[in-house]
Structures are given as C-alpha cells and as structure tokens.
XYZ file of C-alpha atoms in Angstrom:
558
model
C -3.340 -5.727 10.343
C -0.375 -7.310 12.002
C 2.336 -6.224 9.576
C 5.693 -7.879 8.770
C 8.164 -8.816 11.346
C 10.611 -5.943 11.058
C 11.535 -3.018 8.788
C 14.243 -3.556 6.287
C 17.895 -2.465 6.741
C 18.421 0.536 4.468
C 20.168 -0.032 1.109
C 23.606 1.065 2.467
C 25.013 2.499 5.716
C 23.733 6.103 6.040
C 24.473 8.814 8.521
C 21.948 7.516 10.952
C 23.286 3.877 10.818
C 26.941 5.208 11.229
C 25.918 7.533 14.081
C 24.074 4.665 15.916
C 27.167 2.523 15.643
C 29.389 5.232 16.814
C 27.224 5.858 19.921
C 27.129 2.106 20.673
C 30.931 1.992 20.476
C 31.097 4.984 22.767
C 28.906 3.244 25.399
C 31.250 0.176 25.290
C 34.235 2.438 25.677
C 32.768 4.523 28.556
C 31.533 1.419 30.525
C 33.842 -1.501 29.868
C 32.269 -4.848 30.560
C 28.716 -3.595 29.847
C 26.958 -5.093 26.705
C 25.883 -1.956 24.831
C 22.108 -2.066 23.891
C 20.799 -1.388 20.429
C 20.903 2.351 19.922
C 17.594 3.884 18.771
C 17.886 7.252 17.198
C 14.746 9.451 16.856
C 14.350 12.411 14.751
C 13.424 15.439 16.954
C 10.315 17.440 15.880
C 12.173 20.828 16.399
C 15.190 21.523 14.194
C 16.900 23.352 17.101
C 17.127 19.989 18.969
C 19.565 18.598 16.372
C 19.215 15.893 13.827
C 18.863 12.938 16.059
C 18.131 12.144 19.731
C 18.876 8.993 21.828
C 17.679 7.747 25.140
C 20.593 5.306 25.508
C 21.853 6.874 28.684
C 18.399 6.383 30.323
C 18.508 2.717 29.181
C 21.807 1.835 30.873
C 21.778 4.262 33.783
C 20.628 1.650 36.336
C 22.862 -1.048 34.959
C 26.039 1.176 35.227
C 25.086 2.661 38.526
C 24.982 6.272 37.299
C 22.357 8.965 36.997
C 21.071 9.321 33.446
C 22.740 12.678 32.892
C 26.012 11.365 34.229
C 25.797 8.388 31.936
C 25.112 10.732 29.002
C 28.225 12.802 29.890
C 30.351 9.736 30.021
C 29.019 8.506 26.534
C 29.697 12.092 24.896
C 33.154 12.165 26.481
C 33.985 8.691 24.897
C 32.694 9.967 21.613
C 35.265 12.621 21.427
C 35.682 14.476 18.117
C 33.867 12.316 15.577
C 33.532 12.936 11.925
C 29.692 12.270 11.968
C 29.028 14.771 14.763
C 29.187 18.574 14.830
C 27.611 18.772 18.292
C 26.300 16.491 21.061
C 24.168 18.064 23.869
C 22.344 16.553 26.931
C 18.674 17.472 27.045
C 15.994 16.819 29.774
C 16.559 13.898 32.134
C 19.358 12.404 30.093
C 18.534 12.346 26.328
C 21.373 13.140 24.004
C 20.720 15.384 20.995
C 23.132 14.999 18.033
C 23.752 17.547 15.350
C 25.442 16.072 12.333
C 28.517 17.450 10.830
C 28.247 19.157 7.368
C 29.990 16.346 5.619
C 27.758 13.759 7.136
C 24.587 15.691 6.468
C 25.305 16.074 2.653
C 26.938 12.569 2.256
C 23.522 11.304 1.253
C 23.634 13.323 -2.032
C 26.380 11.342 -3.784
C 24.898 8.212 -2.469
C 21.572 9.017 -4.191
C 23.402 9.771 -7.391
C 25.320 6.463 -7.203
C 22.194 4.279 -6.541
C 19.806 6.215 -8.833
C 16.574 4.373 -9.395
C 17.570 1.823 -6.777
C 17.890 4.318 -3.863
C 15.416 3.288 -1.165
C 15.512 -0.514 -1.895
C 16.223 -2.925 0.848
C 16.517 -6.734 1.496
C 14.164 -7.418 4.317
C 12.186 -9.912 2.253
C 15.467 -11.898 1.480
C 13.874 -13.188 -1.750
C 11.037 -14.952 0.066
C 7.690 -15.413 -1.696
C 4.570 -13.430 -0.683
C 1.074 -13.314 -2.091
C -0.916 -10.108 -2.110
C -4.577 -10.679 -2.856
C -6.613 -7.547 -3.583
C -9.674 -6.197 -5.380
C -11.240 -9.664 -5.538
C -14.528 -8.154 -6.599
C -17.597 -10.266 -7.282
C -17.976 -10.317 -11.166
C -21.462 -8.791 -10.879
C -20.661 -5.190 -12.127
C -18.116 -2.432 -12.916
C -15.476 -1.751 -10.309
C -16.757 0.846 -7.793
C -14.600 3.355 -5.941
C -14.040 1.046 -3.018
C -12.528 -1.429 -5.449
C -10.432 1.446 -6.747
C -9.090 2.261 -3.385
C -8.244 -1.317 -2.780
C -6.530 -1.710 -6.235
C -4.414 1.326 -5.517
C -3.521 -0.008 -1.976
C -2.860 -3.577 -3.072
C -0.673 -2.462 -6.000
C 1.334 0.151 -3.975
C 1.772 -2.470 -1.049
C 3.047 -5.049 -3.669
C 5.492 -2.577 -5.020
C 6.800 -1.673 -1.637
C 7.330 -5.345 -0.780
C 9.195 -5.764 -4.084
C 11.426 -2.801 -3.234
C 12.220 -4.492 0.069
C 13.332 -7.699 -1.530
C 10.160 -9.796 -1.489
C 9.008 -12.004 -4.573
C 5.508 -10.738 -4.926
C 2.587 -12.523 -6.578
C -0.467 -10.286 -7.171
C -3.605 -12.324 -7.095
C -7.324 -11.567 -7.945
C -9.774 -13.903 -6.295
C -13.068 -14.120 -8.327
C -16.116 -14.734 -6.212
C -17.981 -16.427 -8.991
C -20.236 -18.655 -6.819
C -23.178 -18.091 -4.564
C -26.381 -16.015 -4.494
C -25.000 -12.887 -6.051
C -23.960 -14.648 -9.189
C -27.347 -16.415 -9.393
C -28.993 -12.974 -9.111
C -26.783 -11.577 -11.885
C -27.921 -14.370 -14.194
C -31.515 -13.734 -13.471
C -31.072 -9.927 -13.888
C -29.630 -10.557 -17.381
C -32.353 -13.033 -18.202
C -35.074 -10.524 -17.219
C -33.527 -7.847 -19.400
C -33.394 -10.339 -22.278
C -37.125 -10.935 -22.000
C -37.892 -7.386 -21.393
C -36.183 -6.499 -24.696
C -38.332 -9.009 -26.442
C -41.532 -7.241 -25.139
C -42.198 -9.840 -22.607
C -43.212 -9.326 -18.981
C -40.218 -9.979 -16.786
C -39.728 -9.132 -13.107
C -36.166 -8.416 -11.810
C -35.238 -10.603 -8.889
C -35.512 -8.896 -5.396
C -31.793 -8.412 -5.167
C -31.197 -7.940 -8.903
C -28.759 -5.619 -10.598
C -30.368 -2.496 -12.223
C -27.478 -0.703 -13.948
C -27.492 -0.125 -17.696
C -24.540 -2.581 -17.989
C -26.971 -5.400 -17.449
C -28.862 -4.298 -20.619
C -25.468 -4.325 -22.433
C -24.789 -7.951 -21.341
C -28.366 -9.001 -22.366
C -27.749 -7.424 -25.806
C -24.426 -9.020 -26.296
C -25.614 -12.397 -25.107
C -28.481 -12.502 -27.681
C -26.076 -11.373 -30.364
C -23.724 -14.297 -29.634
C -26.319 -16.811 -28.740
C -29.060 -16.503 -31.217
C -30.072 -20.016 -30.629
C -31.284 -18.884 -27.149
C -32.709 -15.525 -28.082
C -35.440 -16.056 -25.476
C -32.954 -16.390 -22.662
C -34.034 -19.881 -21.476
C -30.575 -21.328 -20.779
C -29.899 -19.663 -17.309
C -26.655 -21.490 -16.822
C -25.256 -20.379 -20.219
C -26.381 -16.771 -19.257
C -24.570 -17.039 -15.930
C -21.320 -18.161 -17.632
C -21.476 -15.522 -20.254
C -22.335 -12.710 -17.842
C -19.457 -13.662 -15.523
C -17.044 -13.875 -18.379
C -18.333 -10.505 -19.764
C -17.893 -8.755 -16.447
C -14.522 -10.222 -15.874
C -13.336 -8.766 -19.098
C -14.821 -5.385 -18.338
C -13.242 -5.329 -14.849
C -9.896 -6.255 -16.431
C -10.208 -3.327 -18.845
C -10.910 -0.993 -15.868
C -7.843 -2.348 -14.019
C -5.602 -1.791 -17.085
C -6.799 1.779 -17.349
C -5.730 2.090 -13.706
C -2.401 0.600 -14.392
C -2.891 -2.424 -12.265
C -1.794 -5.947 -13.380
C -2.339 -9.303 -11.773
C -0.008 -12.348 -11.975
C -2.757 -14.876 -11.265
C -6.423 -15.264 -11.008
C -8.337 -17.726 -8.811
C -11.944 -18.747 -9.211
C -13.987 -19.463 -6.060
C -16.059 -21.940 -8.104
C -12.842 -24.132 -8.619
C -12.772 -24.727 -4.912
C -16.001 -26.684 -5.277
C -15.290 -28.394 -8.589
C -11.920 -29.456 -7.525
C -13.080 -30.783 -4.096
C -11.102 -28.274 -2.059
C -14.028 -27.211 0.040
C -15.073 -30.802 0.947
C -11.380 -31.584 1.704
C -11.137 -28.743 4.015
C -14.268 -29.751 5.809
C -12.962 -33.271 6.171
C -9.645 -32.100 7.576
C -11.414 -29.924 10.293
C -13.625 -32.898 11.187
C -10.722 -35.224 11.462
C -8.885 -32.736 13.634
C -11.710 -32.920 16.121
C -12.914 -29.298 16.041
C -16.346 -29.901 14.562
C -19.793 -30.875 16.043
C -23.341 -31.335 14.852
C -26.123 -29.212 16.243
C -29.612 -28.281 15.099
C -28.973 -30.109 11.828
C -25.973 -27.977 11.097
C -22.169 -28.677 11.271
C -20.247 -26.248 13.427
C -16.638 -25.422 13.914
C -15.277 -24.534 17.525
C -13.691 -21.378 16.419
C -13.865 -20.289 20.196
C -10.907 -22.689 20.748
C -8.932 -20.210 18.607
C -10.033 -16.843 19.843
C -13.430 -16.249 18.256
C -16.229 -14.955 20.398
C -18.555 -17.804 19.387
C -18.598 -20.939 17.440
C -19.429 -20.834 13.717
C -21.646 -22.747 11.405
C -19.762 -24.387 8.496
C -22.506 -26.240 6.827
C -26.062 -25.140 7.185
C -29.041 -27.377 7.554
C -29.940 -27.074 3.989
C -26.496 -28.583 3.039
C -24.901 -25.354 1.740
C -21.734 -24.043 3.191
C -21.312 -20.748 4.889
C -19.008 -18.142 3.165
C -15.959 -18.542 5.489
C -15.542 -22.313 4.610
C -14.359 -21.753 1.038
C -12.191 -18.941 2.395
C -10.451 -21.543 4.600
C -10.070 -23.854 1.649
C -8.687 -21.040 -0.450
C -6.068 -19.968 2.081
C -5.057 -23.522 2.831
C -4.352 -23.618 -0.976
C -2.325 -20.467 -0.731
C -0.153 -22.019 1.959
C 0.276 -25.270 0.059
C 1.397 -23.286 -2.990
C 4.364 -22.186 -1.064
C 3.117 -18.676 0.080
C 4.015 -18.863 3.791
C 3.584 -15.132 3.759
C 0.237 -13.675 2.410
C -1.490 -10.379 2.611
C -5.198 -9.736 1.978
C -6.338 -6.238 1.065
C -10.094 -5.982 1.589
C -12.807 -3.627 2.731
C -13.535 -3.033 6.322
C -16.802 -4.906 5.964
C -14.627 -8.113 6.005
C -13.472 -7.478 9.613
C -15.373 -10.446 10.942
C -13.649 -12.718 8.354
C -10.242 -12.211 9.818
C -10.911 -14.203 13.061
C -12.919 -16.913 11.390
C -10.359 -17.654 8.598
C -7.501 -17.728 11.022
C -9.357 -19.863 13.396
C -10.278 -22.204 10.596
C -6.673 -22.525 9.443
C -5.452 -23.060 13.001
C -8.049 -25.768 13.524
C -6.727 -27.694 10.566
C -3.699 -28.570 12.699
C -1.230 -28.252 9.840
C 1.215 -25.771 11.430
C -0.035 -22.777 9.680
C 1.231 -19.682 11.611
C -1.359 -18.082 13.982
C -1.374 -14.713 12.205
C -1.720 -16.100 8.740
C -2.711 -14.344 6.537
C -2.113 -10.656 7.128
C -4.972 -8.349 6.562
C -5.201 -4.763 5.439
C -8.701 -3.507 5.884
C -9.662 -0.131 4.342
C -12.591 2.121 4.964
C -15.124 3.481 2.470
C -14.735 6.259 -0.077
C -17.124 9.106 -0.495
C -16.864 11.108 -3.787
C -17.582 14.821 -3.686
C -18.084 17.301 -6.467
C -19.185 20.977 -6.250
C -19.565 20.480 -2.523
C -22.060 17.604 -2.919
C -21.756 13.874 -2.679
C -21.796 11.977 -5.908
C -23.706 8.691 -5.447
C -24.449 7.231 -8.858
C -22.811 6.421 -12.215
C -24.503 6.752 -15.526
C -23.358 3.230 -16.286
C -23.586 1.404 -13.104
C -26.586 3.244 -11.767
C -26.258 2.801 -8.075
C -22.652 3.768 -7.473
C -19.596 5.666 -8.731
C -17.220 3.477 -10.763
C -13.391 3.648 -10.934
C -13.664 4.403 -14.641
C -15.885 7.414 -13.733
C -13.015 8.931 -11.660
C -10.201 8.043 -14.095
C -12.149 9.688 -16.906
C -12.875 12.704 -14.765
C -9.469 13.449 -13.096
C -6.878 11.046 -14.649
C -5.076 8.005 -13.375
C -2.446 9.796 -11.390
C -4.786 11.890 -9.303
C -7.070 8.826 -8.591
C -4.264 6.672 -7.528
C -2.433 9.293 -5.382
C -5.793 10.408 -3.698
C -6.642 6.857 -2.832
C -3.235 6.303 -1.155
C -2.844 9.487 0.822
C -4.961 8.571 3.795
C -4.561 5.834 6.429
C -6.370 2.659 5.317
C -8.480 2.711 8.552
C -9.758 6.181 7.899
C -12.733 7.274 5.629
C -11.539 8.698 2.411
C -13.315 11.830 0.837
C -12.355 12.043 -2.811
C -12.815 15.788 -3.816
C -13.102 15.808 -7.697
C -12.676 19.535 -7.797
C -9.495 19.487 -5.720
C -8.186 16.505 -7.656
C -8.534 18.588 -10.997
C -7.114 21.789 -9.744
C -3.646 22.950 -10.704
C -2.701 24.503 -7.360
C -0.644 23.938 -4.364
C -3.809 22.700 -2.606
C -3.922 19.555 -4.815
C -1.557 17.215 -3.116
C -0.589 15.207 -6.319
C -0.062 18.480 -8.367
C 2.168 19.898 -5.548
C 4.416 16.780 -5.567
C 4.537 16.395 -9.318
C 5.130 20.114 -9.797
C 8.212 19.752 -7.530
C 9.654 17.085 -9.886
C 8.768 19.140 -12.927
C 10.456 22.161 -11.391
C 13.660 20.278 -10.781
C 13.704 19.025 -14.393
C 13.110 22.768 -15.575
C 16.207 23.872 -13.615
C 18.348 21.144 -15.033
C 17.149 21.771 -18.554
C 17.900 25.505 -18.162
C 21.347 24.584 -16.992
C 21.885 22.266 -19.908
C 24.607 20.125 -18.511
C 24.814 16.391 -17.828
C 23.118 15.562 -14.478
C 25.198 12.309 -14.280
C 28.369 14.496 -13.880
C 26.987 15.987 -10.671
C 27.744 12.937 -8.419
C 31.310 14.228 -7.662
C 30.275 17.878 -7.000
C 32.016 19.617 -4.180
C 29.335 19.612 -1.529
C 31.349 21.499 1.017
C 29.888 24.636 -0.608
C 26.353 23.679 0.794
C 25.180 24.599 4.136
C 22.333 27.118 4.178
C 19.365 26.011 6.421
C 17.275 25.202 3.349
C 20.020 23.000 1.960
C 20.511 21.204 5.258
C 16.748 20.662 5.682
C 16.232 19.244 2.150
C 19.325 16.922 2.502
C 17.933 15.651 5.809
C 14.610 14.906 4.280
C 16.200 12.996 1.375
C 18.262 10.874 3.802
C 15.158 9.560 5.405
C 13.739 7.901 2.271
C 15.219 4.282 2.757
C 14.045 4.169 6.329
C 10.588 5.557 5.316
C 10.211 2.975 2.611
C 11.206 0.242 5.045
C 8.668 1.411 7.518
C 5.882 1.898 5.019
C 6.460 -1.709 3.891
C 6.564 -3.300 7.325
C 3.325 -1.540 8.241
C 1.597 -1.944 4.897
C 1.192 1.725 4.823
C 1.612 3.475 1.509
C 0.152 6.778 2.855
C 3.476 7.211 4.747
C 4.974 7.552 1.211
C 2.561 10.087 0.008
C 3.004 12.172 3.313
C 6.831 12.043 2.895
C 6.759 13.150 -0.717
C 4.313 15.927 -0.009
C 5.137 17.160 3.506
C 8.889 16.636 3.516
C 10.516 16.443 0.165
C 8.273 18.535 -2.063
C 7.641 21.158 0.740
C 11.468 21.389 1.366
C 12.271 21.646 -2.198
C 9.545 24.383 -3.095
C 10.905 26.385 -0.021
C 14.533 25.963 -1.265
C 13.508 26.945 -4.785
C 11.793 30.199 -3.591
C 14.800 31.136 -1.281
C 17.897 30.472 -3.314
C 19.307 30.824 -6.867
C 20.714 27.624 -8.302
C 22.345 28.816 -11.477
C 24.706 31.126 -9.942
C 28.011 32.433 -11.419
C 30.057 30.562 -8.763
C 30.699 27.255 -10.746
C 31.452 25.048 -7.689
C 28.458 26.386 -5.745
C 26.212 26.026 -8.772
C 27.307 22.351 -9.245
C 26.823 21.589 -5.509
C 23.256 22.966 -5.580
C 22.398 21.230 -8.831
C 23.612 17.927 -7.250
C 21.295 18.402 -4.455
C 18.524 19.390 -6.751
C 19.114 16.353 -8.997
C 19.128 14.031 -5.961
C 15.768 15.570 -4.925
C 14.452 14.658 -8.522
C 15.610 11.018 -8.047
C 13.903 10.690 -4.732
C 10.596 12.153 -5.954
C 10.744 9.928 -9.075
C 11.388 6.829 -6.970
C 8.590 7.575 -4.461
C 6.055 8.312 -7.136
C 6.994 5.124 -8.978
C 6.218 3.090 -5.757
C 2.731 4.611 -5.851
C 2.107 3.903 -9.441
C 2.097 7.739 -10.133
C 4.010 9.328 -13.001
C 6.757 11.890 -12.555
C 6.278 14.475 -15.268
C 9.139 16.563 -16.582
C 6.924 19.392 -17.652
C 3.644 20.794 -16.300
C-alpha cells in the first residue's frame, strides 16, 4: 500500500511542536544567515535519554563549517533557559537529547480536558472526499472470518480518515456477475430438486453449506409457481438478494455500515465495461492476438501484457475492475482506498495499468490498496475450520456469537495487515491481563471506578493545579497521552489501525495500570488529589477516543 501523502498536523500545538519550533529558532540564532531545516524530534527508547532527541546538529554541521558536537553546543547555548526544557544534553556524535520541564510535560492534561471527545482529531484531509471500498464479498454465502478482518480494517481506516478531516464514503462492491454466481444458482436449483425427491447433481464448483438448503426452501415458499426450480435466472436473482440481506445482517451485528453499494452487474448493463474497452482501444494500448484482445500493461509497469477479452468473447476479471475504478474517479473520488485480501495482489498492477492506459490523467498510484493476510481460528489449541451453517469455513457470525463484537473487532485490528492473524477464541473470551481487549477496556473501567468513588464532577478537573504532579509514573503516563494526536495522524497516513491498538495496550493502558498499582489517587491532600484525578480523567478520555476509532466499546464497569 502506498498510503496518503503526509500525516496530519495535530489538533493544536503540543509540547513536541513547541519544542521543535524553539530548536529551529535556536538554530537561526546560533547561525545567522543559515536557513534552519525542519526539526525532527524522535522519542528515545530509553527514558533516561530524555523525552525527545534531535539530529539537527548533524544535519547542519557541514553547512555551518562546524563539527556536529560543536554545532550542538551552539544550538543549546542559543536555546538558553527555555520554559519547555528542563535539560538539553549532547549524546553520541552530536544528537541533542531534551528533557521537558514539568509544566510542559503535564500541559497536555488540561488540553485533553478542553478538547474532550475531539482530542486526537486533525485536518490533513482538508475536507476532501475519499472512497473506502471494503468487504466486497461475492454474494455466494455468509461472510467468513477473512471478510470479518476486512470489515474491521475498512471501518477503522474510514474512521481514522474521518478523524483527520476527510469526507469518507464507505462502499461495498457486490461481485454479482460471473461463474461463481452461476454456480450459486445451480447449487440452489439442485437443492430444490433434491427436496422434491428428484435426482440432482451439484455443480463441480457448487456450494455445499446448509444455507443453500435454506435459500432453496425460501425460494419455493415465495415462488410456488416454480416449485420445480425450472427458472434458473429467477433462482439466481433470488439467491443473490437473499445472501445480500444475510450479509447485511452480519455486518450490522458487527457494527459496520456502508454509505453506498455498487453492483458489478451494472457495469455490464450500463455499458461501462464496453466504454472502458473502447477508451483503451482508442488510446492505442490494445492489440489482437490469438483471437483475444490484449492490453499492453507492460507499458505501465506490469511484467507481461494482459488479456482483456478472451477468444470466447468474455472479459477477464480486471476489465470490469478498470471500469469500476474509472467510475469512482468520475464520481469525484480523486482519492480512493481498497481494502482487500492478499490474494488480490496481482490486481493492483493490472488495475492501475489499465487506468493509466486510459490517458485521462488519473494519478499513477490510484487507487491505494490495503491488502490483508488470512485469519486462522483456534480453539482449545486446535484450528477451527468449519461452521455449522456455512459448512466449509468459519463465519464472522460464529465468532461474534462466541466472543462478542468488541473482542472480534479488536483482535482483527491488533496485527499488521500484512501479517497472518491467529484468532484464539479462548484468549478472546478470557477475563485476564493476557486478553488484549480486556486489558484495555479494564483500564477504562478502572478509571471510571476511581471517579465514581471520588464522586465529584470530572468536568471541574480541567483547572487542577498540576504542579503537584511529578512522580515517574505520572510523567510516564502524561508522556504517553501526549503522543495520541501524532499517533492517530501516523496510523491514518499509513492505513494502519494496529498502531492504535498497540498504543492503547502497550502505552496508555500499561502506564495507567502501573500508576494505579503504585499510587493512591484519593489522598487527603486536596490539591494533589485533584491533580491526580485530572490526569486519570484525561487517561479515560484518550482510552475512550482510541477505542471509538476501532469501533470497540469503552465500558464503565467490568
């Protein structure tokens, strides 16, 4: 996947942004006449190395005629006493490590209270439109766990984009044409005849799940005039509509809603496939060979040319894909993201090549692709391979019924999209620190418990005196909270919801649980109590915002 152009600026200037600007000003003061570079601040892996580190001295050393360490010394001297900085030290060949002042470190707390549910939002999208296509399952059966991972990913990516100022349209593309749909109709027809006591062979690539019997039974009940199942086209239309409704029910149970649905069959009935082929021929990138029509995709980065229209007159699968994406672009979606399984890898080059070959000015990397790996479901140490209903695979509904929506969504999102996902049902059902979603949700519930025990109005904590804070646990937790806007911007730019799950689990929840076990919050010292509760309430807000992005609930009691 190529990702978006750049991460979003954070919602408002934070300590990192202010420090970067201060360092840039110090470079300008230390070396007059030199255009200061953009200052990149990294977070050191070890706490003893401070809060941020910069290589700016190494960047400009040659330009200013100084050794990197000498340039670093000059920058630190120009910084002088600065409200943001408690300490600045030179490390290694010329890196500068910065430790924030107490006031700067805890300034994020009132900012979180001020922004509330909006904390973490940005404006990188600038209100531009973007279409996110995901799930797009063939309407030939219930949604399997691979579709489930894709649904969770697509929905979370869409939400991240919305948080960064994009106007998102979620679209489901129904592959309601081709051999698979023909085999679906034949499978239902066979079950209709079988139920009548007739001899009926299933097609070679037929569908064997119990749901086919359900469709056959419903068809006969609604079409008693065709009780023998003679009208194959009518059966096809009924089966597709039936399974579309079933898939919609599964998606609603998963908390996923779409703004628009697009039928592949409409590309043929509306003449869009033929139009795309005509445009490609007119652009001069097609040729005839062996009775087939070919596209010179090698002109656009493919390893070999591709057949568009086979010798029997039918089109290969990537041709309607080109027509579909041309339609997306014409609908005004100059940005588009496709979330699909890794088995679509070969599609990426072909579709992009076809769009380029049209010669209509569509950007070279259009659309973006997020390709996810497979899901293996485990229970009691063994792989689960079949569903009672679908027969040959595990369905999304199976998992939701077994462990609940929250666990399914979180587990589907907590690994990189390009890594194989093992879904451990026993782990997802456990109420222990080993269960990632339980660990994060329990942190939120713990905060709520503390605030309930206190009994005051959390909205009044925004003006607490934070100068009373300063323990290592408090500093660590505040530092993690401050990273949230930057983390959201990066996760959006990279189409990487797993970064949010890692942040919530490894950073915020872990830091809070440690703080909870180390300190008392409801102390007799009223100013200290209010300061700690302000930090705790800010933690609750960040956990709630992050879980909302993932489509996972933030329970107040567990």
